mmCIF file of C-alpha atoms in Angstrom:
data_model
loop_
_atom_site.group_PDB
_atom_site.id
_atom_site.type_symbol
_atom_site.label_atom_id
_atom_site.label_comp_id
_atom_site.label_asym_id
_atom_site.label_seq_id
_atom_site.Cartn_x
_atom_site.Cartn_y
_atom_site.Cartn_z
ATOM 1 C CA UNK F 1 -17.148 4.936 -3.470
ATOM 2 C CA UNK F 2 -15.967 5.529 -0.095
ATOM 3 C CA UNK F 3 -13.463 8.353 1.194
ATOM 4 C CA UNK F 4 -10.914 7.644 3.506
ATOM 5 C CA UNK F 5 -9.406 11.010 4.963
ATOM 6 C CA UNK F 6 -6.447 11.075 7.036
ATOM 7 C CA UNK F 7 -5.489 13.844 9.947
ATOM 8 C CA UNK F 8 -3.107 15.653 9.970
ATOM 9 C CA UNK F 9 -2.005 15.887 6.214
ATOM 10 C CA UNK F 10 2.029 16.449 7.956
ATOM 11 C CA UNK F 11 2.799 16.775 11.368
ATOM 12 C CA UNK F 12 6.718 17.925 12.713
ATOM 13 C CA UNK F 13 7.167 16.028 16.266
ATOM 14 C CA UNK F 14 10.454 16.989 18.387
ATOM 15 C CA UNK F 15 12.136 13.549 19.480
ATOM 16 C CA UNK F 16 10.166 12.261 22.798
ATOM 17 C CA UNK F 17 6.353 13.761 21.951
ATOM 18 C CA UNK F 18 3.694 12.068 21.392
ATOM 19 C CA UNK F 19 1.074 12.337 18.445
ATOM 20 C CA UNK F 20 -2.194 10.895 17.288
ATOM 21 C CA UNK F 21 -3.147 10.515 13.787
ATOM 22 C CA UNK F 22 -6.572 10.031 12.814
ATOM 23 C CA UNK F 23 -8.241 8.137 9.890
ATOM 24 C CA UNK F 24 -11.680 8.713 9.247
ATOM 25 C CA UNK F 25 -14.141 6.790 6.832
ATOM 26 C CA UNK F 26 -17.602 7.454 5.481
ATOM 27 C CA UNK F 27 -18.731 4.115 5.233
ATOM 28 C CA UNK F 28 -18.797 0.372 6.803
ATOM 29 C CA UNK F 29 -15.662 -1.479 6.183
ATOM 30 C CA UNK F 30 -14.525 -5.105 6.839
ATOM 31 C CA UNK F 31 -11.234 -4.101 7.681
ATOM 32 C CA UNK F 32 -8.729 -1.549 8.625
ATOM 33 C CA UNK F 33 -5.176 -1.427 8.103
ATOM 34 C CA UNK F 34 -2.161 0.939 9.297
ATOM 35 C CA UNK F 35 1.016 1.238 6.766
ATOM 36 C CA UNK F 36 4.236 3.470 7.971
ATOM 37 C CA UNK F 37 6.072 4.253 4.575
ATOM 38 C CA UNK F 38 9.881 4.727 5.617
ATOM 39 C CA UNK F 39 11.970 7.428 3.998
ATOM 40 C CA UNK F 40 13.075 4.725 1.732
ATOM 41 C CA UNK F 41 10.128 3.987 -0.092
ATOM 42 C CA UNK F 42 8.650 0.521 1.949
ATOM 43 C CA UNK F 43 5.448 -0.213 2.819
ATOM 44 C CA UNK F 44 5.572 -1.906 6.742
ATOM 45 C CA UNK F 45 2.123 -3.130 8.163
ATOM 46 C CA UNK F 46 1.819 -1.644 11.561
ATOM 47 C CA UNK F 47 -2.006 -3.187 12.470
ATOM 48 C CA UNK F 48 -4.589 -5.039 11.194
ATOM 49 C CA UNK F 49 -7.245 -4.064 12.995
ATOM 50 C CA UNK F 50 -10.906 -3.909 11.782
ATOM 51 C CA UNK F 51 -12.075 -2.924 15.663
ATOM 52 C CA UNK F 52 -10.598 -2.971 19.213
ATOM 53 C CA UNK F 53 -7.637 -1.631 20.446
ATOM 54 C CA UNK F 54 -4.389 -3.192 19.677
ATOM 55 C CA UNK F 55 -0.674 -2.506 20.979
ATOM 56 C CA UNK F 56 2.839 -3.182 19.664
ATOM 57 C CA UNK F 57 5.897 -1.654 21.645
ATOM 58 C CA UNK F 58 5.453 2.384 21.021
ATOM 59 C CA UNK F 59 2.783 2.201 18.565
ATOM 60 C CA UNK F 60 -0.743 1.096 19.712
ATOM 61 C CA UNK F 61 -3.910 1.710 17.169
ATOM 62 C CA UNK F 62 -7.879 1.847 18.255
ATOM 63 C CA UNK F 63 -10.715 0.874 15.511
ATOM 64 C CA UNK F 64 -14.071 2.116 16.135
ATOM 65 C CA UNK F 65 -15.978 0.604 13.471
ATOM 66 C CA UNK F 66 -19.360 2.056 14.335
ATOM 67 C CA UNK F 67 -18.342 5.594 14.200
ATOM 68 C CA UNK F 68 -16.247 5.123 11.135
ATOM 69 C CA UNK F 69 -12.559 6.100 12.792
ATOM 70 C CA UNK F 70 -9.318 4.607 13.915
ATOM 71 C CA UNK F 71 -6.171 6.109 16.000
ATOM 72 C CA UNK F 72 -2.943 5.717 15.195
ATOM 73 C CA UNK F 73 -0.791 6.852 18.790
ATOM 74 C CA UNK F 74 2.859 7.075 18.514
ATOM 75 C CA UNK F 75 3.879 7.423 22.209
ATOM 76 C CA UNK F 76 8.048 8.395 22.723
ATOM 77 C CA UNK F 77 8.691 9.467 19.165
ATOM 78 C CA UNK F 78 11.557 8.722 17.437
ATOM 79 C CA UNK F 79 13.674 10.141 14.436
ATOM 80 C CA UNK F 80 13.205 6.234 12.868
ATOM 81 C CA UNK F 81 9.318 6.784 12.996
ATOM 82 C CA UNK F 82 9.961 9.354 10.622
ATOM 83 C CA UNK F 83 7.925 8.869 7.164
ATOM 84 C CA UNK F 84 4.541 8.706 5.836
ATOM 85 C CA UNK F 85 1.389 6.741 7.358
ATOM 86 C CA UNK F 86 -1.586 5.720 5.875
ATOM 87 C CA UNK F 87 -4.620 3.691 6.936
ATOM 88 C CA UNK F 88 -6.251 1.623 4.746
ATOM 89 C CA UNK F 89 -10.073 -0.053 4.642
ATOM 90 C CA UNK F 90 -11.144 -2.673 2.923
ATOM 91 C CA UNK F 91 -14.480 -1.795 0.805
ATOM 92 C CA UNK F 92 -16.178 -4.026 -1.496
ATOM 93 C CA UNK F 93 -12.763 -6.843 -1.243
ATOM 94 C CA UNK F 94 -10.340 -3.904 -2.177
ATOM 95 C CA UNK F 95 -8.519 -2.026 0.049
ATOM 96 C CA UNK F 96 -8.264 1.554 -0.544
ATOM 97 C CA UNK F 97 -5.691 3.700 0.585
ATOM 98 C CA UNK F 98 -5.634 7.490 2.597
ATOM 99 C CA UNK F 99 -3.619 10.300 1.531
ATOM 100 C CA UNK F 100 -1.562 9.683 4.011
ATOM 101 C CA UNK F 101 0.079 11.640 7.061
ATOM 102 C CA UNK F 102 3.702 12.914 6.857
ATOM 103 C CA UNK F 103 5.469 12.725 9.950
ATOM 104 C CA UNK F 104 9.152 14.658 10.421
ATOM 105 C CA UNK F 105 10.487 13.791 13.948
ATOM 106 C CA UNK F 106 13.329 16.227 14.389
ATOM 107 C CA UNK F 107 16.344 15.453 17.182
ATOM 108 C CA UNK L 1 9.766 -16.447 4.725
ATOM 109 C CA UNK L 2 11.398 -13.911 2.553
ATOM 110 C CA UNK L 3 8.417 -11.502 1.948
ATOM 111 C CA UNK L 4 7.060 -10.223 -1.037
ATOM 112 C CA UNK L 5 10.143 -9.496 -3.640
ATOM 113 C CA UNK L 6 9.701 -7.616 -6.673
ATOM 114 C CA UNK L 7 12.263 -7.000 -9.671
ATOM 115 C CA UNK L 8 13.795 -5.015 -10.496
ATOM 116 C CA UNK L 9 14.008 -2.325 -7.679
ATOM 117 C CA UNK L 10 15.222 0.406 -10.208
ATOM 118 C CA UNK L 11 13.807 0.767 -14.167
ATOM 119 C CA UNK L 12 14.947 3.671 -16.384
ATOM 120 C CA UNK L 13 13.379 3.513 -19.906
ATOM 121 C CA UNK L 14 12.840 5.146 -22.819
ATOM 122 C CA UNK L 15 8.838 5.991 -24.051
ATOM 123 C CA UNK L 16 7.705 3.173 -26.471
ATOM 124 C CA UNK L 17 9.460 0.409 -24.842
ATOM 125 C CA UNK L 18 8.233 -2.414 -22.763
ATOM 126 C CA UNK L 19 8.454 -2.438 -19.289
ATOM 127 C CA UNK L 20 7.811 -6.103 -17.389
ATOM 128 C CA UNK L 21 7.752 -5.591 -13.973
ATOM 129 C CA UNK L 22 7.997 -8.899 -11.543
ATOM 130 C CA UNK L 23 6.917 -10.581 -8.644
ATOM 131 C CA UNK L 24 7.241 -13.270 -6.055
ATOM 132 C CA UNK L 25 4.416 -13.364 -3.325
ATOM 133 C CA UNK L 26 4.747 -14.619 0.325
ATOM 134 C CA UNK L 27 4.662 -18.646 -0.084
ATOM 135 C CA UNK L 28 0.895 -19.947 0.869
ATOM 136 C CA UNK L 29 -0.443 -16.588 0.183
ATOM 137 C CA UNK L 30 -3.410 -16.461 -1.967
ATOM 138 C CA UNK L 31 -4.013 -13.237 -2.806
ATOM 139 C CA UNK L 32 -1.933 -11.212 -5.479
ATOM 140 C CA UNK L 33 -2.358 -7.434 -5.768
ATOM 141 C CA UNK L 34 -0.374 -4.811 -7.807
ATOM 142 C CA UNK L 35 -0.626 -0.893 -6.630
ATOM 143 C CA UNK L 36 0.959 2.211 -8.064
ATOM 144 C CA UNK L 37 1.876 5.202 -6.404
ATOM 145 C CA UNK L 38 2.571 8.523 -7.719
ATOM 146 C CA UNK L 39 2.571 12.302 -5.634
ATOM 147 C CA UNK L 40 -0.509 12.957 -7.251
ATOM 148 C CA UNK L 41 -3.139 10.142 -6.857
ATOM 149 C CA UNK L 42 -0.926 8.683 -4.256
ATOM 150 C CA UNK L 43 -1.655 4.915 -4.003
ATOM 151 C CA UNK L 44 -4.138 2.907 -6.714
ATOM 152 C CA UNK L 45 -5.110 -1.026 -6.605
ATOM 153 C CA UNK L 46 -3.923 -1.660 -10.195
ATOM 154 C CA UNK L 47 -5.246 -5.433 -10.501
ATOM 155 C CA UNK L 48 -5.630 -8.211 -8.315
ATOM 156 C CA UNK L 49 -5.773 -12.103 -8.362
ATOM 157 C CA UNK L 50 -7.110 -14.779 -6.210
ATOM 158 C CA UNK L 51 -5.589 -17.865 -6.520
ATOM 159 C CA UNK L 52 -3.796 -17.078 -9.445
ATOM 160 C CA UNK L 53 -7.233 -15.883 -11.098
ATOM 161 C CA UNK L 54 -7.713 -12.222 -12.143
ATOM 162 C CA UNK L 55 -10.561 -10.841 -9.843
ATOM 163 C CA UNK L 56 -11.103 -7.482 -10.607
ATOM 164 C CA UNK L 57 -8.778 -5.472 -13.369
ATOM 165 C CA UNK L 58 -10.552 -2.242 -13.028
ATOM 166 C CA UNK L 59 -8.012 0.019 -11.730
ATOM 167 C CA UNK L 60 -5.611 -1.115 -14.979
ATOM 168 C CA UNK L 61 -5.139 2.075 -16.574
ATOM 169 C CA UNK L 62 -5.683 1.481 -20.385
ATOM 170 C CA UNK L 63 -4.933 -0.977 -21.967
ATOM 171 C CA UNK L 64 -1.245 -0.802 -22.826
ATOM 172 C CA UNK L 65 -0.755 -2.494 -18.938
ATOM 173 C CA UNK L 66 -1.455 -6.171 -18.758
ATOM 174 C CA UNK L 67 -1.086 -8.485 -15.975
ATOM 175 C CA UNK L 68 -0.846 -12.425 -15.504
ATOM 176 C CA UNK L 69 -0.215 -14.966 -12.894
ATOM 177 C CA UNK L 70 0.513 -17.730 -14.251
ATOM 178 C CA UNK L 71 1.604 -19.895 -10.835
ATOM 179 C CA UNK L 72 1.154 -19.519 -7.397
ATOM 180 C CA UNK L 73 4.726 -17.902 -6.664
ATOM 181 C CA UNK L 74 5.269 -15.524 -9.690
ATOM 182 C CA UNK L 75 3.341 -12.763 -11.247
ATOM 183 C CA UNK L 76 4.109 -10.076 -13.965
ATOM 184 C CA UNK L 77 2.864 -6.327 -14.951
ATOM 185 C CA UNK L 78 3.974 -5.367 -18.272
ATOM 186 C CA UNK L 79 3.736 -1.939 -19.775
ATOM 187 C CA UNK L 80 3.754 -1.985 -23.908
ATOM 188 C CA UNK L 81 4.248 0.546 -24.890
ATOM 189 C CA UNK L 82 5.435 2.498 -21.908
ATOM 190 C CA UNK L 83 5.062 6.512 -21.549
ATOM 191 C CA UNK L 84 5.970 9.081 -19.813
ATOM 192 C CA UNK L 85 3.327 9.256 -17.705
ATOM 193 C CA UNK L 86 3.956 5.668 -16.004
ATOM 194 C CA UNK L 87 6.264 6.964 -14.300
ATOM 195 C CA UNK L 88 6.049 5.634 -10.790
ATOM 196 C CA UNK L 89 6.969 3.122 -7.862
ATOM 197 C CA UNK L 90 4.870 0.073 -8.969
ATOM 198 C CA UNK L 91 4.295 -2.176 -5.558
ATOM 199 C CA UNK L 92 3.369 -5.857 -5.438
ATOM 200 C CA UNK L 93 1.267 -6.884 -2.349
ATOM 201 C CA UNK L 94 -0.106 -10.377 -1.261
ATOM 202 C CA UNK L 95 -2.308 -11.628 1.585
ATOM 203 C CA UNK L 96 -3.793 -14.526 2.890
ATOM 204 C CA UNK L 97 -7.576 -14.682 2.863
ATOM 205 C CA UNK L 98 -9.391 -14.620 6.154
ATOM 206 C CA UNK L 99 -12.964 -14.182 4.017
ATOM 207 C CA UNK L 100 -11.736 -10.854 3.399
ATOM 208 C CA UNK L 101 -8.429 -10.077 1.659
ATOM 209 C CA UNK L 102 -6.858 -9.845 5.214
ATOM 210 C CA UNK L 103 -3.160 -8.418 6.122
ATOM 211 C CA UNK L 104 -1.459 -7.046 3.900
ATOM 212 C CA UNK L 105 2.548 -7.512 3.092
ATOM 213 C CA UNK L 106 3.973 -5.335 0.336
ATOM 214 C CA UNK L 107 7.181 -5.921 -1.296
ATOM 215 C CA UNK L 108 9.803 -2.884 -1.799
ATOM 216 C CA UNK L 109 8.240 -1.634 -5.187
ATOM 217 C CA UNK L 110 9.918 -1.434 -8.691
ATOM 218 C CA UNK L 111 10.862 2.662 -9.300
ATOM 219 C CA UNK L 112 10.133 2.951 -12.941
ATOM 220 C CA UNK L 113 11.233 5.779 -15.286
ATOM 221 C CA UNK L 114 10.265 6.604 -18.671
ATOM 222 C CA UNK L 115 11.837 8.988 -20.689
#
């Protein structure tokens, strides 16, 4: 099957920085998702975004399909955008999941 | 629309019991999906459905977990008997097909507890 593998595995941000996560993938997909996972438990979709570039307030996301990665940049960091992210790719109609990144913005 | 909403939020029961877990997808949605996710294998496609049809049932665990869908708006996951080892927020996704299984909305997840 494929592996999805997400860096960093945690990451502790000071309130302002910026940080890029990566999610690498070892084969073709059809699709990529990003997921933030509050401190609460829920599941928000960030981007669906199977290629390109794609931008939404502080958050913006690049997909380059033919070399099997996406970026996840969180620009101005805040102590909300605390929590876990994961990409996701859909393989074979499924969508399987990343480990995940833990992010701790501190103020 | 209201989003995906799943019931109940919070489930503490004892081992041998059964556990029905529900949910309500995004109206005009036709894909159905149920994930679990525990610390240690994080998140795992459980079952999904396509227009209320059971696609692909291969992540089901054994088979004391069933699923069904038997409308467009409702589906179920039921545990019988539940163990220990279920144990874990239990998530209910839908999406609406693109030729893929396109964007994904997941409701809040049911925590469930077994003692």
């Amino acid at each position: 099957g494929i592996q999805v593998e997400q860096s960093p595995p945690d990451l502790i941000l000071q309130e302002g920085a910026n940080s890029t996560l990566r999610c690498n993938f070892s084969d073709s997909v059809n699709n990529l998702q990003w997921f933030h996972q509050n401190p609460w438990g829920q599941l928000i979709n960030l981007f669906y975004i199977p290629s390109g570039t794609k931008q939404n307030g502080r958050l913006s996301a690049t997909t380059v399909a033919t070399e099997r990665y996406s970026l996840l940049y969180i620009s101005s960091s805040q102590t909300t955008d605390s929590g876990v992210y994961f990409c996701a790719v859909e393989y074979g109609n499924k969508l399987v999941f990343g480990a995940g990144t833990i992010l701790r913005v501190k103020s | 629309d209201a989003g995906v909403i799943q019931s109940p939020r919070h489930e503490v029961t004892e081992m041998g019991q059964e556990v029905t877990l529900r949910c309500k997808p995004i109206s005009g949605h036709d894909y159905l999906f149920w994930y679990r996710q525990t610390m240690m294998r994080g998140l795992e496609l459980l079952i999904y459905f396509n227009n209320n049809v059971p696609i692909d049932d291969s992540g089901m665990p054994e088979d004391r977990f069933s699923a069904k869908m038997p409308n467009a708006s409702f589906s179920t996951l039921k545990i019988q008997p539940s163990e220990p080892r279920d144990s874990a927020v239990y998530f209910c996704a839908s999406s609406l097909s693109r030729g893929t299984t396109g964007e994904l909305f997941f409701g809040e997840g049911s925590r469930l507890t077994v003692l």
